GROMACS .gro file of C-alpha atoms in nm:
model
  188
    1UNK     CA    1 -13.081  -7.176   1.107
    2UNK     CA    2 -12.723  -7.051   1.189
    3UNK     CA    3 -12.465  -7.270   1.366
    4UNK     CA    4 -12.483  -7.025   1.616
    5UNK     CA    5 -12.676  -6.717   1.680
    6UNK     CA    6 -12.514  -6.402   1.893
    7UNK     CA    7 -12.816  -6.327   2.130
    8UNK     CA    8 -12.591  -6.049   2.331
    9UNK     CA    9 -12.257  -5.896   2.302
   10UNK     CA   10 -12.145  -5.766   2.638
   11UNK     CA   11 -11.823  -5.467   2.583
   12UNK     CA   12 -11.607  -5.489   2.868
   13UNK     CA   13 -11.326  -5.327   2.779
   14UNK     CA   14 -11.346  -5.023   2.555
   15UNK     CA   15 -10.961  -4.891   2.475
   16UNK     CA   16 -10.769  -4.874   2.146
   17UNK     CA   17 -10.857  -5.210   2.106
   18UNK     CA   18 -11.272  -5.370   2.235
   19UNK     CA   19 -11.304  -5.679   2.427
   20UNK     CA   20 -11.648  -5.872   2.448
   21UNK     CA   21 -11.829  -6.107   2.640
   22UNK     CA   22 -12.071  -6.346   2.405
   23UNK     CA   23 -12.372  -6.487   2.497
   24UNK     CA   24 -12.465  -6.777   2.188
   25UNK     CA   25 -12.662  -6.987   2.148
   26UNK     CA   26 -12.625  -7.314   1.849
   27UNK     CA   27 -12.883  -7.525   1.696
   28UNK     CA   28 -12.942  -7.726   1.962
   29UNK     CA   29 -13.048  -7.513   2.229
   30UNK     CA   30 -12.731  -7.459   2.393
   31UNK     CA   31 -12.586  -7.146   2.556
   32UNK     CA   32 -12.255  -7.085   2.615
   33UNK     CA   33 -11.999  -6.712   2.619
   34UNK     CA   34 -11.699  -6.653   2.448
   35UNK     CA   35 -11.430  -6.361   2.469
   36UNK     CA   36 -11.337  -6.193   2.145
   37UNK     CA   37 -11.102  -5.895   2.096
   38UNK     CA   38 -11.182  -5.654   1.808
   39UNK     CA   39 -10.987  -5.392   1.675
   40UNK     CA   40 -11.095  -5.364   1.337
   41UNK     CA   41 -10.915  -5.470   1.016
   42UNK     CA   42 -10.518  -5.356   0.941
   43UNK     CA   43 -10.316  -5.338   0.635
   44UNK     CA   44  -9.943  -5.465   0.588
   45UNK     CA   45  -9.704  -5.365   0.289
   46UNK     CA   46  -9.396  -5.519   0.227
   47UNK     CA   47  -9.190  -5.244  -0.004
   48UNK     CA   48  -8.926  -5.398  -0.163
   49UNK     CA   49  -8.670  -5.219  -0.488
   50UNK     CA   50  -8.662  -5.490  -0.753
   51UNK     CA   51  -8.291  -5.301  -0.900
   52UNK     CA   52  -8.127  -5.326  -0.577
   53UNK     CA   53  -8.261  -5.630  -0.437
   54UNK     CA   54  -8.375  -5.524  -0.069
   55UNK     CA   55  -8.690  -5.476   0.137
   56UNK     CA   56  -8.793  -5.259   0.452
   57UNK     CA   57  -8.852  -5.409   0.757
   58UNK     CA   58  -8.910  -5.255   1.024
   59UNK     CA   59  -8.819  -5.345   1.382
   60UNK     CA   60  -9.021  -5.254   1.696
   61UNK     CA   61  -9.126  -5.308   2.080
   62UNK     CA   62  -9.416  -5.539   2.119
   63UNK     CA   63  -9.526  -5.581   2.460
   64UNK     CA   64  -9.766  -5.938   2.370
   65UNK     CA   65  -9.449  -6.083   2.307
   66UNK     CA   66  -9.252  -5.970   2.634
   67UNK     CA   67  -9.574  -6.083   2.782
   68UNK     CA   68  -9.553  -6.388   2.615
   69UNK     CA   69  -9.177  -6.422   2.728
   70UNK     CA   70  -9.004  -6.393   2.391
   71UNK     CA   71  -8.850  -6.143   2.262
   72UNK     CA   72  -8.921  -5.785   2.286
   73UNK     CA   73  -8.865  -5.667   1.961
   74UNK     CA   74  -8.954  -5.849   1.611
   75UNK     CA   75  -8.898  -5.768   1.220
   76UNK     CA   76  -9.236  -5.658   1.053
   77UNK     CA   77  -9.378  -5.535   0.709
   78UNK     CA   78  -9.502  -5.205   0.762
   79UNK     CA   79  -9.849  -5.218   0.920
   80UNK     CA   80 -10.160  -5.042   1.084
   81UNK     CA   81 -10.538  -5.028   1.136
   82UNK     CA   82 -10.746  -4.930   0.879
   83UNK     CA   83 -10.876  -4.590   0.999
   84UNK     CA   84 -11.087  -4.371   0.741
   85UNK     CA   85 -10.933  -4.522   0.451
   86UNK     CA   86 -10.958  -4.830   0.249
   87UNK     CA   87 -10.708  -5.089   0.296
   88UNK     CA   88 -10.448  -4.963   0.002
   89UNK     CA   89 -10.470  -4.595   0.126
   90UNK     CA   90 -10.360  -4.771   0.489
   91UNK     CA   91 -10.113  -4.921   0.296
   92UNK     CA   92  -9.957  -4.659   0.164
   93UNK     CA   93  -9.979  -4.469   0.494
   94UNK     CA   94  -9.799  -4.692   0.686
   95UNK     CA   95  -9.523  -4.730   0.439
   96UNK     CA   96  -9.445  -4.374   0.475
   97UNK     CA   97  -9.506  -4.331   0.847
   98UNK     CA   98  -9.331  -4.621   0.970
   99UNK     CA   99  -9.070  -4.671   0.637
  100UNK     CA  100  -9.004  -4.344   0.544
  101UNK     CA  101  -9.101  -4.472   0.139
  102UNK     CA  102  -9.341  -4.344  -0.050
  103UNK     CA  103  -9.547  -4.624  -0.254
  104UNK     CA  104  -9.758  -4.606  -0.541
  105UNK     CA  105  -9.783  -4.916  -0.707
  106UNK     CA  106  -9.952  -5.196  -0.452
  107UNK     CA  107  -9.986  -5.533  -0.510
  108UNK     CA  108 -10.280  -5.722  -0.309
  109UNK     CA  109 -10.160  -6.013  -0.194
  110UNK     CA  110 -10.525  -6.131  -0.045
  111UNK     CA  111 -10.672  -6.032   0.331
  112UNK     CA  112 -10.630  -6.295   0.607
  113UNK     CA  113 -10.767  -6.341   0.962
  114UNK     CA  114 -10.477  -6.330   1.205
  115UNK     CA  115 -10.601  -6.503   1.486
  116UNK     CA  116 -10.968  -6.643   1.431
  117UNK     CA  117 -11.047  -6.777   1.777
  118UNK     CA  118 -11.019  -6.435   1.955
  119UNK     CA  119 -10.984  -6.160   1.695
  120UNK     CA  120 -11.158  -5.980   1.464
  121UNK     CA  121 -10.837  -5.878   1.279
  122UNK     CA  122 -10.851  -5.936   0.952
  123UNK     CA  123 -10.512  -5.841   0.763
  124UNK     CA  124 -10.447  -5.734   0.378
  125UNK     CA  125 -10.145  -5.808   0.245
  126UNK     CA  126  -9.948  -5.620  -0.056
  127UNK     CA  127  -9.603  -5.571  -0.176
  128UNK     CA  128  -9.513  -5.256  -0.280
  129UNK     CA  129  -9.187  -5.178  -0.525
  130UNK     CA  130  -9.016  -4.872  -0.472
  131UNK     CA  131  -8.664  -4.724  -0.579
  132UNK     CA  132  -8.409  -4.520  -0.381
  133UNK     CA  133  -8.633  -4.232  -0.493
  134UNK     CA  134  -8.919  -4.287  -0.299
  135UNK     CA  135  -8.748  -4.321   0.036
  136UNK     CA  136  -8.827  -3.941   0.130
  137UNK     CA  137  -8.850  -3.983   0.529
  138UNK     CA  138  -8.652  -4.184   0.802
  139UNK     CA  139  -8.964  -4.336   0.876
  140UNK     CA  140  -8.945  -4.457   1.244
  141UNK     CA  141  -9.337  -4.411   1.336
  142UNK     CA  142  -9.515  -4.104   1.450
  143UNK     CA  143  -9.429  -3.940   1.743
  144UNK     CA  144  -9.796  -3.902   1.841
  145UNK     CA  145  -9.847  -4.275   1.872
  146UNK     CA  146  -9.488  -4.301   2.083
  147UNK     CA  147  -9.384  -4.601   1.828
  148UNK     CA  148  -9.003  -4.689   1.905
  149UNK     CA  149  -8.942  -4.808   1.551
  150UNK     CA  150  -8.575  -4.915   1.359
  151UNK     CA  151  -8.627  -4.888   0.958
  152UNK     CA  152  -8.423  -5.183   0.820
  153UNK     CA  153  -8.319  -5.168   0.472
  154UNK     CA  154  -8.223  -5.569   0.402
  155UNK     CA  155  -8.135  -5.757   0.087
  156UNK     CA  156  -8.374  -5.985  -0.008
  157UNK     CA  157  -8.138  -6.323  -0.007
  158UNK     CA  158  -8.103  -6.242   0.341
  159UNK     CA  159  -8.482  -6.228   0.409
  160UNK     CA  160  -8.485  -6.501   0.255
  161UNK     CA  161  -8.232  -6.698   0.483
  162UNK     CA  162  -8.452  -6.532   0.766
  163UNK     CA  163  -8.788  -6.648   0.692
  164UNK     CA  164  -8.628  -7.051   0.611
  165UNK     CA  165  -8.478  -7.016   0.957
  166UNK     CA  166  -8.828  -6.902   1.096
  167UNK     CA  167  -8.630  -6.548   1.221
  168UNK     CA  168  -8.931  -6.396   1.082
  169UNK     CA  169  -9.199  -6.501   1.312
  170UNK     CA  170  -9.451  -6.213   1.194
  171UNK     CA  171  -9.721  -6.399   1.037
  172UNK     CA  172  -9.781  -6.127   0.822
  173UNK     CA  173  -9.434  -6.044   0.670
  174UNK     CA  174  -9.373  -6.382   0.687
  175UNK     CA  175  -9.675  -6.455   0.366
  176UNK     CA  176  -9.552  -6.113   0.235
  177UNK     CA  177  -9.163  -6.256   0.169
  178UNK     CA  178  -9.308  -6.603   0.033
  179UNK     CA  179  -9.575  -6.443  -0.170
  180UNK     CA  180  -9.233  -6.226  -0.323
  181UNK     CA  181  -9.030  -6.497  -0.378
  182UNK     CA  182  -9.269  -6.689  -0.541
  183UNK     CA  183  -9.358  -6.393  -0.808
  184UNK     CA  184  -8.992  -6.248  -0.814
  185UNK     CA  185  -8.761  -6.561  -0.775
  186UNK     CA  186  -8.500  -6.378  -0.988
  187UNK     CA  187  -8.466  -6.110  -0.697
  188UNK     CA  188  -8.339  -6.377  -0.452
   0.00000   0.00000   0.00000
C-alpha cells in the first residue's frame, strides 16, 4: 500500500498556472487536504562562450518576490515551461527568446524539483556554449508574453564573485554557475 493515496483532486484555480485542493488519505486511515500548484515542468540554460569568458543572464520583474518583499528584479539563466517540446528544444527556445543566442550544443546538467512541498515544477538544467556568432537577437522576451527582460552579457569571474556572495539567489542559475565552474575551472 502507498504512503498515501490521492482519493480526489479538487482544481480551484485554473490560469497559466493550476492550483488544487487534495483529499489523501495514508496507511492508517487518515484523511487530510493539501494545496499544490502545478504548472508543468520548465527548462533553464545557462549559455556561456568558453573564448571570452562570459555568460548571459538575464534580468527581469518577478512579482513573488515583490510579494515576498525583496527585490523586484533578479539575475536568471534563461528559462521557460516546457510547452510541445522536450526539455532541450525548451532549452534552446528560451535561449533565443529571452538571450537573443542561438544554442546548439546542450549540456544536461540533471532535472530538479524546485519547490517540492507545493509545486509540481520540476526544472532541467543545461549549459549551453556559444560564441559571439550565435548571438543573432537582442533577446529581451517576446512581446506576446509582455516579459520586461535586460540581457546581461557578464564575465564569468564575476558570476562567480556573485554566486559566493549569494547575489544570485535563483536556485536554478545558481546550480547552473557551480555545475560550470566545477567542469570549466579554467574559465574562472
Amino acid at each position: 500500500m502507498p504512503l498515501i493515496t490521492i482519493e480526489k483532486a479538487e482544481k480551484f484555480y485554473d490560469g497559466w498556472s493550476k492550483c488544487y485542493l487534495l483529499h489523501l488519505l495514508d496507511r492508517q486511515g487518515r484523511r487530510r487536504t493539501y494545496q499544490i500548484e502545478d504548472h508543468g515542468a520548465v527548462a533553464s540554460v545557462l549559455p556561456y562562450d568558453p573564448e571570452r569568458k562570459v555568460a548571459i543572464l538575464v534580468y527581469q520583474v518577478r512579482p513573488p518576490l515583490i510579494f515576498a518583499g525583496e527585490t523586484e528584479r533578479l539575475y536568471e539563466a534563461p528559462a521557460g515551461v516546457i510547452e510541445t517540446e522536450g526539455a532541450e528544444e525548451c532549452a534552446r527556445r528560451e535561449a533565443l527568446e529571452e538571450a537573443g543566442v542561438a544554442v546548439t550544443t546542450l549540456e544536461y546538467l540533471g532535472s530538479f524539483w524546485a519547490a517540492p512541498g507545493i509545486s509540481t515544477e520540476r526544472s532541467s538544467i543545461y549549459l549551453a556554449p556559444y560564441s559571439i556568432a550565435d548571438r543573432v537577437t537582442e533577446g529581451g522576451g517576446l512581446a506576446a508574453e509582455h516579459e520586461d527582460i535586460e540581457v546581461h552579457e557578464l564575465p564569468l569571474s564575476q558570476l562567480a564573485e556573485m554566486a559566493d556572495s549569494f547575489q544570485i539567489s535563483c536556485m536554478k542559475t545558481f546550480v547552473a554557475i557551480q555545475a560550470l565552474r566545477q567542469r570549466r575551472p579554467e574559465l574562472f
